[in-house]
Tab-separated table of N, CA and C in Angstrom:
chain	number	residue	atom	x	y	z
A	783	UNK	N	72.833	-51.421	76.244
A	783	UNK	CA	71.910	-52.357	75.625
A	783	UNK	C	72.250	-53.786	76.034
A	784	UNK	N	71.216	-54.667	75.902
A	784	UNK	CA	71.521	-56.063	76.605
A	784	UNK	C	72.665	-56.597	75.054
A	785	UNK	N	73.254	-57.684	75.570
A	785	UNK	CA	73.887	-58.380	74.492
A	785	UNK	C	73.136	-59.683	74.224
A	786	UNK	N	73.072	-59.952	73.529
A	786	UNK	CA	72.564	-61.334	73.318
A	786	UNK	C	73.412	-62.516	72.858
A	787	UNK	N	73.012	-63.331	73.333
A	787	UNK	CA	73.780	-64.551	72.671
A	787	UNK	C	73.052	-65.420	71.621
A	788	UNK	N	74.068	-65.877	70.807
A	788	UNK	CA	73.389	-66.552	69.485
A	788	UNK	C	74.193	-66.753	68.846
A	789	UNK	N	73.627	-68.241	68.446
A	789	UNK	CA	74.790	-69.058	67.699
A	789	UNK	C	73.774	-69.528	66.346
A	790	UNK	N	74.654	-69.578	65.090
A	790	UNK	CA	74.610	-69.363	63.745
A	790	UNK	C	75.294	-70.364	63.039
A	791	UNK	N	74.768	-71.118	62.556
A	791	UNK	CA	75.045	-72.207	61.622
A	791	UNK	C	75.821	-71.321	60.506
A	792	UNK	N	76.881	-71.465	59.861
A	792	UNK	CA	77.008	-70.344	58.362
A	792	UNK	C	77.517	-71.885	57.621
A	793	UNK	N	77.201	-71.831	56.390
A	793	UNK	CA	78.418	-72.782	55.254
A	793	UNK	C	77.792	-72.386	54.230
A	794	UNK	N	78.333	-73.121	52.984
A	794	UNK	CA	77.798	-73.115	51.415
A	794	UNK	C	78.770	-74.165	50.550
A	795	UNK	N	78.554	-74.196	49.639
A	795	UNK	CA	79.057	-75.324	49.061
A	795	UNK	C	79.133	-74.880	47.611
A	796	UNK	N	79.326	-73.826	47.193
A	796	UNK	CA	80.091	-73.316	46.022
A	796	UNK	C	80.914	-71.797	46.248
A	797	UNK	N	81.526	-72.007	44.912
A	797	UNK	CA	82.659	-70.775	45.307
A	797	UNK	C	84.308	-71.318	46.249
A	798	UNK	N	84.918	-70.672	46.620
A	798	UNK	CA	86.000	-70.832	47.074
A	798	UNK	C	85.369	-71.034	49.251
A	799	UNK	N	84.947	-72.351	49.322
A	799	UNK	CA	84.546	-72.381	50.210
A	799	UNK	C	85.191	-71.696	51.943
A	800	UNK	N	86.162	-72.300	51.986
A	800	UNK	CA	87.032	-72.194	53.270
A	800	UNK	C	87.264	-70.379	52.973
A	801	UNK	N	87.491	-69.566	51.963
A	801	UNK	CA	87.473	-68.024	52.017
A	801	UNK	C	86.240	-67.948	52.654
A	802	UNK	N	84.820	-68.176	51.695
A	802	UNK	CA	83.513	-67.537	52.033
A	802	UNK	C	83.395	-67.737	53.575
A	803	UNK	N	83.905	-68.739	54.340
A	803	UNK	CA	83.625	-68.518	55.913
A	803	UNK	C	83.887	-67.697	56.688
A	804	UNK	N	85.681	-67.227	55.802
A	804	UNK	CA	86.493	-66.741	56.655
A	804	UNK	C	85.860	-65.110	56.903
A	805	UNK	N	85.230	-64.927	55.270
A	805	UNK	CA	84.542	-63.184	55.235
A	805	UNK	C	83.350	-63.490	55.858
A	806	UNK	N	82.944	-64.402	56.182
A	806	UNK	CA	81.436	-64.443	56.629
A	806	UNK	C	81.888	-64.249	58.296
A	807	UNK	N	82.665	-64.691	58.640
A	807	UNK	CA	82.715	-64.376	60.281
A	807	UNK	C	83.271	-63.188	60.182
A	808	UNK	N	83.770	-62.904	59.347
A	808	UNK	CA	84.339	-60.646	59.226
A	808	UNK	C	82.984	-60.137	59.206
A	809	UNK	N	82.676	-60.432	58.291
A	809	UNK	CA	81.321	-59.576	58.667
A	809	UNK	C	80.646	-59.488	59.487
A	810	UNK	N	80.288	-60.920	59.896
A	810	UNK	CA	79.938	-60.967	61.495
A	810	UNK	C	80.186	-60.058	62.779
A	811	UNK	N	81.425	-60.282	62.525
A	811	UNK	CA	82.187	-59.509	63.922
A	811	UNK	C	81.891	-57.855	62.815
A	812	UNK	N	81.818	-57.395	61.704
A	812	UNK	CA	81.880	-55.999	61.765
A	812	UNK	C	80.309	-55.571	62.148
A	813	UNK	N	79.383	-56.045	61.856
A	813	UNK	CA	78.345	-55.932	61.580
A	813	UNK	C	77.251	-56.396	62.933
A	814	UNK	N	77.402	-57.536	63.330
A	814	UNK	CA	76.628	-58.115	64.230
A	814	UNK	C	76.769	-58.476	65.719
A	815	UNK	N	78.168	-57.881	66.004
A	815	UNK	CA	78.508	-57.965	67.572
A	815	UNK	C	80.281	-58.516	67.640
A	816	UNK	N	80.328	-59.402	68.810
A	816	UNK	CA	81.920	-59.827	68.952
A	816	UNK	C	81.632	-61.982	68.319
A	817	UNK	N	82.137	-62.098	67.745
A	817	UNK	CA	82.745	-63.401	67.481
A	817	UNK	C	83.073	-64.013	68.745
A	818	UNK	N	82.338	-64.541	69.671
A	818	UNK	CA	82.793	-65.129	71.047
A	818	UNK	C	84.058	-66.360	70.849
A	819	UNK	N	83.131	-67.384	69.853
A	819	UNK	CA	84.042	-68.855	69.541
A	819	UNK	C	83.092	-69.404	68.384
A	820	UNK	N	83.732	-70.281	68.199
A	820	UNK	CA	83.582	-70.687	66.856
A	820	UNK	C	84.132	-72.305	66.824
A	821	UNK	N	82.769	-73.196	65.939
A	821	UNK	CA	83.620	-74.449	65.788
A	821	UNK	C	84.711	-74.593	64.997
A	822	UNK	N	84.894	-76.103	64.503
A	822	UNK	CA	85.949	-76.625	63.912
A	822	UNK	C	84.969	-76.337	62.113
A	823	UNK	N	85.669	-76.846	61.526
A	823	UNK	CA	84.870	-76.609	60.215
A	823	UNK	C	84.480	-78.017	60.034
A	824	UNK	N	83.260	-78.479	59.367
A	824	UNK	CA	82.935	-79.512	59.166
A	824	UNK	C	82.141	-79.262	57.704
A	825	UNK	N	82.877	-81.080	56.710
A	825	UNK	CA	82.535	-80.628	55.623
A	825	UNK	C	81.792	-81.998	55.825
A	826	UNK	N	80.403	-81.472	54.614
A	826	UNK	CA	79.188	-83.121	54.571
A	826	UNK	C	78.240	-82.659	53.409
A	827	UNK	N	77.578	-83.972	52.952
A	827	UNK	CA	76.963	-84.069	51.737
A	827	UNK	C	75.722	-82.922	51.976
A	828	UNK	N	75.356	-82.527	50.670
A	828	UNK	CA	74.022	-81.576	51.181
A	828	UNK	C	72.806	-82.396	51.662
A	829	UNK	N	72.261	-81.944	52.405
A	829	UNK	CA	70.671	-82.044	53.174
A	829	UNK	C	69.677	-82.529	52.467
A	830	UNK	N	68.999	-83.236	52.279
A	830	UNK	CA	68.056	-83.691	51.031
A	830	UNK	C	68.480	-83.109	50.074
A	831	UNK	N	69.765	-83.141	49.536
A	831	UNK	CA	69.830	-82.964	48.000
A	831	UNK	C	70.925	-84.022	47.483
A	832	UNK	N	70.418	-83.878	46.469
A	832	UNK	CA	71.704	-85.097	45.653
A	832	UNK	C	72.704	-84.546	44.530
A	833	UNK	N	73.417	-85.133	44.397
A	833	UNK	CA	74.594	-84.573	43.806
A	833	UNK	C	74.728	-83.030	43.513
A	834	UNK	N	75.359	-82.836	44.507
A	834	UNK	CA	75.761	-81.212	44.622
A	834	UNK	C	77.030	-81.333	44.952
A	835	UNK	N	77.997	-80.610	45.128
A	835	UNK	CA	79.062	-80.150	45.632
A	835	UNK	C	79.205	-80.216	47.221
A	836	UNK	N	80.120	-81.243	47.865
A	836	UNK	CA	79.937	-81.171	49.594
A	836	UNK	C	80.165	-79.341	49.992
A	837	UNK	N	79.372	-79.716	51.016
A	837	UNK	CA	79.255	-78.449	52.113
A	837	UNK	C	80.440	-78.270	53.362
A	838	UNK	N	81.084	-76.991	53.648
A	838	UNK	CA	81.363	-76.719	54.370
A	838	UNK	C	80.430	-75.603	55.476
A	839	UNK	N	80.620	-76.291	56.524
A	839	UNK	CA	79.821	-75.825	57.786
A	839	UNK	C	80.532	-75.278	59.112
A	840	UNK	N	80.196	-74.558	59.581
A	840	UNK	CA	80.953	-73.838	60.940
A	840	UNK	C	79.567	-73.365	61.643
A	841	UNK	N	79.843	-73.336	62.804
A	841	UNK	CA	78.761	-72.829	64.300
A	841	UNK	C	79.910	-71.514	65.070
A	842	UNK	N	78.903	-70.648	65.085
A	842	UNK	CA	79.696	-69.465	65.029
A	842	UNK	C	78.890	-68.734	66.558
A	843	UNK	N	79.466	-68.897	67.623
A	843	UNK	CA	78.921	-68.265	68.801
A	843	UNK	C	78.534	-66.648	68.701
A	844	UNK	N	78.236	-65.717	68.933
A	844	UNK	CA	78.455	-64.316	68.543
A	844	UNK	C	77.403	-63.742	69.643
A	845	UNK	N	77.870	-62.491	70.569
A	845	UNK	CA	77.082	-61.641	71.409
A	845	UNK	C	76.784	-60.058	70.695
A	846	UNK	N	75.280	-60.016	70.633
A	846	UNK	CA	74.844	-59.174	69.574
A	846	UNK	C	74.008	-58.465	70.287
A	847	UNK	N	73.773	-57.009	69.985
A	847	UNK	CA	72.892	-56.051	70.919
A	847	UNK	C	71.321	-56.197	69.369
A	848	UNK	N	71.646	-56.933	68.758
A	848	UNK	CA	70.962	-56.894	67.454
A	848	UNK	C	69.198	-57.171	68.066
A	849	UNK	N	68.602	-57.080	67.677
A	849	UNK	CA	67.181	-57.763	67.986
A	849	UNK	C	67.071	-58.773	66.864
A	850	UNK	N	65.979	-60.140	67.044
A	850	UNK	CA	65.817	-60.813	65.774
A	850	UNK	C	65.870	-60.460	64.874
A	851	UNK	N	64.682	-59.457	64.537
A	851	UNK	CA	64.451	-59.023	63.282
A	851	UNK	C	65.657	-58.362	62.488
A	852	UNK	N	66.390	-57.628	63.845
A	852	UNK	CA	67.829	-57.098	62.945
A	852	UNK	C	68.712	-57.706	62.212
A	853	UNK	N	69.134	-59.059	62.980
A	853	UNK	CA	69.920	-60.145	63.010
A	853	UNK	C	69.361	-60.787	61.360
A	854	UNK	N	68.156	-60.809	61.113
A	854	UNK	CA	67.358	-61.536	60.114
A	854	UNK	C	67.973	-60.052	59.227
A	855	UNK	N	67.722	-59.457	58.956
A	855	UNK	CA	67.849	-58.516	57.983
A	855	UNK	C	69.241	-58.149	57.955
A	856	UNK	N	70.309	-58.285	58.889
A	856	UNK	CA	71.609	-58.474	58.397
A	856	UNK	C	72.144	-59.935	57.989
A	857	UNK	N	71.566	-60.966	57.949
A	857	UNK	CA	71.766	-61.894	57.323
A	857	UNK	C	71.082	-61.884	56.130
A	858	UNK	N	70.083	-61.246	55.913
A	858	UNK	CA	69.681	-61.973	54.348
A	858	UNK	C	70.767	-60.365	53.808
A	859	UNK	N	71.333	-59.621	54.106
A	859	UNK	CA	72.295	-58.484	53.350
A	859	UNK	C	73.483	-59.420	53.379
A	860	UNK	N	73.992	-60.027	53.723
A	860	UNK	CA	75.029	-61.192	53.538
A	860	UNK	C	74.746	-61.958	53.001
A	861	UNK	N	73.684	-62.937	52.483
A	861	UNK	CA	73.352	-63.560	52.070
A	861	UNK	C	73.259	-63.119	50.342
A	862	UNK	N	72.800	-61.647	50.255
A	862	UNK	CA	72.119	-60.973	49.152
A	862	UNK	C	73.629	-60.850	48.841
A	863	UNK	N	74.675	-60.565	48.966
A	863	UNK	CA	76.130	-60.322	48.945
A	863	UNK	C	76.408	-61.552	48.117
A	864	UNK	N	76.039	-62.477	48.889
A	864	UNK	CA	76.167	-63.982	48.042
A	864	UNK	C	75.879	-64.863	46.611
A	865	UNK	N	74.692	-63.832	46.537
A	865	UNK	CA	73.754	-64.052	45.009
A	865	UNK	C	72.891	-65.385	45.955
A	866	UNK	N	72.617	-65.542	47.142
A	866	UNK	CA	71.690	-66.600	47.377
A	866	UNK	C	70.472	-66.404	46.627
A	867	UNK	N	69.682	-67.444	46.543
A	867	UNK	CA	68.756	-67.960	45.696
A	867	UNK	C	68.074	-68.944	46.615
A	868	UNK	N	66.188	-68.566	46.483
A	868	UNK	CA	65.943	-69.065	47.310
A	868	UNK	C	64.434	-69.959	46.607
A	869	UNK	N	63.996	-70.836	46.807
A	869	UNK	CA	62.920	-71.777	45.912
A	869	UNK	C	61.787	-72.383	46.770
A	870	UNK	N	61.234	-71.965	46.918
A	870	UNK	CA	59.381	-72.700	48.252
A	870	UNK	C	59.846	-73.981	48.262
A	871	UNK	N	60.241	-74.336	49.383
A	871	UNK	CA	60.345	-76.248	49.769
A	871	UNK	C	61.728	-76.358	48.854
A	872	UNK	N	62.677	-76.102	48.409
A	872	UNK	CA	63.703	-76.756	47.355
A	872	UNK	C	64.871	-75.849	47.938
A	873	UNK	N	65.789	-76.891	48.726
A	873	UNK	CA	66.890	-76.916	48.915
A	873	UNK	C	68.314	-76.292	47.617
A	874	UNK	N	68.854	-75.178	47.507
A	874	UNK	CA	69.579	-74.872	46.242
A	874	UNK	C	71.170	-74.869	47.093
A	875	UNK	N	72.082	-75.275	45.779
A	875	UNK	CA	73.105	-74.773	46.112
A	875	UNK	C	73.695	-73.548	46.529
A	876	UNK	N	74.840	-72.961	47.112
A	876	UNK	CA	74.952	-71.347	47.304
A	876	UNK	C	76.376	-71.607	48.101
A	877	UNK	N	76.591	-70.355	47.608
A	877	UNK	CA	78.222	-69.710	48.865
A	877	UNK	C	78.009	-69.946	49.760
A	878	UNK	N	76.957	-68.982	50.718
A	878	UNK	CA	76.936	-68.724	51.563
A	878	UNK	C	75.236	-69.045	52.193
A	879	UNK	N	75.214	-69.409	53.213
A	879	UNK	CA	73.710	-69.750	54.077
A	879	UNK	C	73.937	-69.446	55.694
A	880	UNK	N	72.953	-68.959	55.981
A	880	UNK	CA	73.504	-68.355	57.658
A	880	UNK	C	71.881	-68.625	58.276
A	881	UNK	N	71.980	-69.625	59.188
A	881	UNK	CA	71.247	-70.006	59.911
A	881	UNK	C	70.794	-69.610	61.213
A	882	UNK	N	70.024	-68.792	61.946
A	882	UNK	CA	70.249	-68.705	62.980
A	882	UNK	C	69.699	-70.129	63.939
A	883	UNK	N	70.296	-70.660	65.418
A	883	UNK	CA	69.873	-71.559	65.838
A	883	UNK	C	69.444	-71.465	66.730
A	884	UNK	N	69.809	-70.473	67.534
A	884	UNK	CA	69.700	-70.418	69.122
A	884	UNK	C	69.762	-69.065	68.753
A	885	UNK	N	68.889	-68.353	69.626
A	885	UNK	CA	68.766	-66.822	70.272
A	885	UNK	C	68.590	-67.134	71.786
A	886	UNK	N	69.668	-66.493	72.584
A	886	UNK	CA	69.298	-66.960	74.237
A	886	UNK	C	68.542	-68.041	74.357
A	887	UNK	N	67.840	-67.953	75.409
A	887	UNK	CA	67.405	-69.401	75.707
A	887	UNK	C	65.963	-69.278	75.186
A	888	UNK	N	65.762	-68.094	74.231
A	888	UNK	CA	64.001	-67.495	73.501
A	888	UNK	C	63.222	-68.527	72.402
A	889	UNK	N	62.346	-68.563	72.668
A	889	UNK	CA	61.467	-69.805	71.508
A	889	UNK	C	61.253	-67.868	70.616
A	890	UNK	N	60.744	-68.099	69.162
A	890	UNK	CA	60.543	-67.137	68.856
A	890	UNK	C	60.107	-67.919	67.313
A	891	UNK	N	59.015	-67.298	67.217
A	891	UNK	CA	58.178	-67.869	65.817
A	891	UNK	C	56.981	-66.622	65.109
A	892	UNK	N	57.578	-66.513	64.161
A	892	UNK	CA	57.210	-65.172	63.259
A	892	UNK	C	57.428	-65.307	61.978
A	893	UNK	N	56.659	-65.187	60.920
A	893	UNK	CA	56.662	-64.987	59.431
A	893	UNK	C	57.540	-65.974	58.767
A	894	UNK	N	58.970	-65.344	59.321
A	894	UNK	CA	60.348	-65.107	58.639
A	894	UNK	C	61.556	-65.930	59.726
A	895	UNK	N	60.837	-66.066	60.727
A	895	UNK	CA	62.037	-66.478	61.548
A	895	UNK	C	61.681	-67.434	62.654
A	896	UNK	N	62.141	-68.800	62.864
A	896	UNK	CA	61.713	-69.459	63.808
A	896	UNK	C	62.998	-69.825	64.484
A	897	UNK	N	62.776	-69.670	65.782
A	897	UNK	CA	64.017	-70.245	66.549
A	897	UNK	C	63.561	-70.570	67.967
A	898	UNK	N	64.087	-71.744	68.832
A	898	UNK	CA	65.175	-72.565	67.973
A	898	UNK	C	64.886	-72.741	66.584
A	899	UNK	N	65.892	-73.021	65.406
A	899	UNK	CA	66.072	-73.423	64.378
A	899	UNK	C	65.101	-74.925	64.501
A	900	UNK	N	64.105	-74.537	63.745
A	900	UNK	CA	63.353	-76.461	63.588
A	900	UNK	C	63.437	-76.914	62.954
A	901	UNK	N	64.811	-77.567	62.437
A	901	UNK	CA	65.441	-78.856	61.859
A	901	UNK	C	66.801	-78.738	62.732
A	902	UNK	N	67.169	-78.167	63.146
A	902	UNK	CA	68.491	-78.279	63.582
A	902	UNK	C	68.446	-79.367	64.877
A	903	UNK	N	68.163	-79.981	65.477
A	903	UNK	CA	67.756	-81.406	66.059
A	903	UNK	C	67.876	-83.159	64.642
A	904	UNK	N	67.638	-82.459	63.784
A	904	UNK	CA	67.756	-83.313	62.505
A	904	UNK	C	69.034	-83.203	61.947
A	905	UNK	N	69.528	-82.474	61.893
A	905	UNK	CA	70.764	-82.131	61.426
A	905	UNK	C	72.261	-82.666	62.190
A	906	UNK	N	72.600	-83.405	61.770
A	906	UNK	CA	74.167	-84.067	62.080
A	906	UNK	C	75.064	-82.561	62.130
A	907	UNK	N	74.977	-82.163	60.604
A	907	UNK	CA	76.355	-81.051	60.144
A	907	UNK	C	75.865	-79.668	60.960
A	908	UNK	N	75.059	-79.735	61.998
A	908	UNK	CA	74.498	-78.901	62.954
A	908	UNK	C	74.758	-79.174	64.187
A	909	UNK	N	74.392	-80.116	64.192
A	909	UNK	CA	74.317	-80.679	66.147
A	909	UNK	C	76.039	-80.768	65.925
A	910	UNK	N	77.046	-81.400	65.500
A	910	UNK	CA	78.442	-81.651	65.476
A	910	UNK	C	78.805	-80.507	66.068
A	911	UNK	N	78.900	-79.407	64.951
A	911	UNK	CA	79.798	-78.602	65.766
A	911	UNK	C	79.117	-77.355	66.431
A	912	UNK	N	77.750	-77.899	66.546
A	912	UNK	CA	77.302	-76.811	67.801
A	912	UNK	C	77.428	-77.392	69.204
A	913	UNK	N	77.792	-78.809	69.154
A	913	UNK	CA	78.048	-79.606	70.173
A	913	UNK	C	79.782	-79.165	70.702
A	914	UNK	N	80.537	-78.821	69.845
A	914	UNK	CA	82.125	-78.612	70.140
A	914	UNK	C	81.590	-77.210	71.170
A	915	UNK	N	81.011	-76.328	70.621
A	915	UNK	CA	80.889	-75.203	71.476
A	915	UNK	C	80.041	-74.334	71.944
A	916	UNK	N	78.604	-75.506	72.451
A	916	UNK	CA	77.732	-75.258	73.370
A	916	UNK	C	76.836	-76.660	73.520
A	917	UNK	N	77.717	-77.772	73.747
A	917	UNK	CA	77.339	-78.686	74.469
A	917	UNK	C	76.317	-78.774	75.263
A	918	UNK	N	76.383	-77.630	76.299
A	918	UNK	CA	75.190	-77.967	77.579
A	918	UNK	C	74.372	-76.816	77.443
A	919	UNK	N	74.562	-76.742	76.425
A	919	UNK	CA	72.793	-75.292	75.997
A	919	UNK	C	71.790	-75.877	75.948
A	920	UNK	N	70.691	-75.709	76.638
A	920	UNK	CA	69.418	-76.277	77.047
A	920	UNK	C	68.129	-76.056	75.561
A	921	UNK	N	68.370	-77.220	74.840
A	921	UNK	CA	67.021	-76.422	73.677
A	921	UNK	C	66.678	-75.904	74.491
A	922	UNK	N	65.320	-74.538	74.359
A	922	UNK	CA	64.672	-73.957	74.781
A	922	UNK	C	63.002	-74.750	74.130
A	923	UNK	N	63.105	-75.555	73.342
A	923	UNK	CA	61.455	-76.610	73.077
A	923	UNK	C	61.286	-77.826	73.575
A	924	UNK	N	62.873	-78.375	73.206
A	924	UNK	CA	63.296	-79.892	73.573
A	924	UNK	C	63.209	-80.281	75.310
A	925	UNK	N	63.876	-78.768	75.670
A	925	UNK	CA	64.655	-79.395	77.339
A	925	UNK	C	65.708	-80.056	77.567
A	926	UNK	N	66.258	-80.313	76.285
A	926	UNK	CA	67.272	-81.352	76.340
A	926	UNK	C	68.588	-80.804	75.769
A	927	UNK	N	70.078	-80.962	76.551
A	927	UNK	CA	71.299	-79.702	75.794
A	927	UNK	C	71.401	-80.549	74.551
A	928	UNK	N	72.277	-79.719	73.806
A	928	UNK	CA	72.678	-80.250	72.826
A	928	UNK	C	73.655	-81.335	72.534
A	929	UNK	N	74.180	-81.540	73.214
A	929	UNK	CA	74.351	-82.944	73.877
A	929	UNK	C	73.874	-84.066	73.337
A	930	UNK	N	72.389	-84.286	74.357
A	930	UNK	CA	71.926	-85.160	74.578
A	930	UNK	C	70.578	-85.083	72.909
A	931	UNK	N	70.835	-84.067	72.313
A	931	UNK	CA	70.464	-84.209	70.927
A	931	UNK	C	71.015	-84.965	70.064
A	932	UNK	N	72.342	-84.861	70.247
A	932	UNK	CA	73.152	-84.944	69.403
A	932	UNK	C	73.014	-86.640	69.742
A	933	UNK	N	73.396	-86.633	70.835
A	933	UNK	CA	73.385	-88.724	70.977
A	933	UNK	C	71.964	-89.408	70.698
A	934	UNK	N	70.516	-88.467	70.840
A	934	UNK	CA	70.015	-88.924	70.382
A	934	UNK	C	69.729	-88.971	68.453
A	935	UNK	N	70.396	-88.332	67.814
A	935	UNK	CA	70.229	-88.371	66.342
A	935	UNK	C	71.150	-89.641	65.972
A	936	UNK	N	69.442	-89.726	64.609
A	936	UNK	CA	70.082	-91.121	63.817
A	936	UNK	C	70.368	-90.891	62.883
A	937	UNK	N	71.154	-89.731	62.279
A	937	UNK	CA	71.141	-89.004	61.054
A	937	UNK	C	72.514	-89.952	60.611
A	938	UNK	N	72.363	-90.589	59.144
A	938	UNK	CA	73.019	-91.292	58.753
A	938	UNK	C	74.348	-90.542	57.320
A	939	UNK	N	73.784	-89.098	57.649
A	939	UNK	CA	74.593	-88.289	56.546
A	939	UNK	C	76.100	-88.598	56.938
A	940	UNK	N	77.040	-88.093	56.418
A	940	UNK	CA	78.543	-88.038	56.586
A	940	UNK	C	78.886	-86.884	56.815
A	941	UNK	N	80.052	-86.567	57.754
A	941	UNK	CA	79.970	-85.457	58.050
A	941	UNK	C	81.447	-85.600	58.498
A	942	UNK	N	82.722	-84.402	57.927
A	942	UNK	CA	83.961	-85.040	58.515
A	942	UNK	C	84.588	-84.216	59.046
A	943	UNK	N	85.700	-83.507	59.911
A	943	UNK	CA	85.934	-82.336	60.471
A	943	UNK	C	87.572	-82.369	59.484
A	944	UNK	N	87.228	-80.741	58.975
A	944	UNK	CA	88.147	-80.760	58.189
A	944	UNK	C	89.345	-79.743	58.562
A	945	UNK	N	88.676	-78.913	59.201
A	945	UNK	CA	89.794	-77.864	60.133
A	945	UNK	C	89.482	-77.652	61.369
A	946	UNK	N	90.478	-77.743	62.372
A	946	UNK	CA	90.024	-77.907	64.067
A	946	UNK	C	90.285	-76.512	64.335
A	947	UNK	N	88.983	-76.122	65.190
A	947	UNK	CA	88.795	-74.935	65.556
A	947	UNK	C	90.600	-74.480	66.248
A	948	UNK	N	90.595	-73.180	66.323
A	948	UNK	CA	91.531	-72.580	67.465
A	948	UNK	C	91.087	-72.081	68.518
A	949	UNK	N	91.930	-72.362	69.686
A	949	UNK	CA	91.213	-72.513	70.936
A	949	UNK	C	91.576	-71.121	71.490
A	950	UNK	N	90.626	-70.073	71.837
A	950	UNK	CA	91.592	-68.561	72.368
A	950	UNK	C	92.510	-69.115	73.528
């Protein structure tokens, strides 16, 4: 089967944060393929929300024989693991959130799933450490790597690196 590549925003901002990552990339790797690399952890205020609890965030590379739809339905079973909670337009707190951002270099827009991820160009606590470890990935809408996203965002959130990745 082909493997795919795809990289995954994961964080949350309640619960025993720095654990929930650590089982969230276990599961990953049991469930969804090999764990290629992985950023540094980066912690930052939530996303249009106000006073919540800061977020911890990680970009999680991973080669998956999964198809979207699979990938989508083993994330919301991790997610459902989580007690996530979800509200039309309203940003909630949670453990755990798993983003997909990138599927190969595929535009892909359906119901339930759009990718590239369309906010992740907006996103600081996104572009950061998807920039540590896929810098020169070509959006597949933009044309432009992530990179040159990243220098172009004026995102004024805070965002601080709180554990530096390990390098294989």
């Amino acid at each position: 089967m082909k493997k795919n590549t795809v990289y995954l925003c994961i964080g949350g901002n309640l619960g025993e944060r720095e654990a929930n990552l650590e089982e969230t990339r276990e599961f990953l790797e049991f469930n969804f393929g090999d764990v290629v690399e992985t950023s540094s952890v980066y912690e930052s205020e939530g996303w249009e929300m106000e006073n919540v609890p800061a977020f911890l965030n990680q970009v999680v590379k991973i080669e998956t024989e999964l198809t979207p739809l699979e990938l989508l339905q083993e994330i919301a079973e991790l997610e459902e693991f989580y007690g996530r909670e979800r509200k039309s337009g309203i940003y909630l707190s949670r453990e755990m959130d798993v983003d997909v951002l990138l599927y190969n270099d595929e535009i892909i827009v359906t119901e339930n799933l759009i990718v590239p991820h369309p906010k992740m160009h907006l996103r600081k606590f996104v572009l950061v450490p998807l920039n540590e470890i896929g810098q020169e990935f070509i959006h597949p809408v933009f044309k432009k790597t992530v990179g040159q996203l990243l220098i172009e965002l004026e995102a004024t959130e805070g965002i601080k690196q709180i554990l530096v990745r390990k390098l294989s």
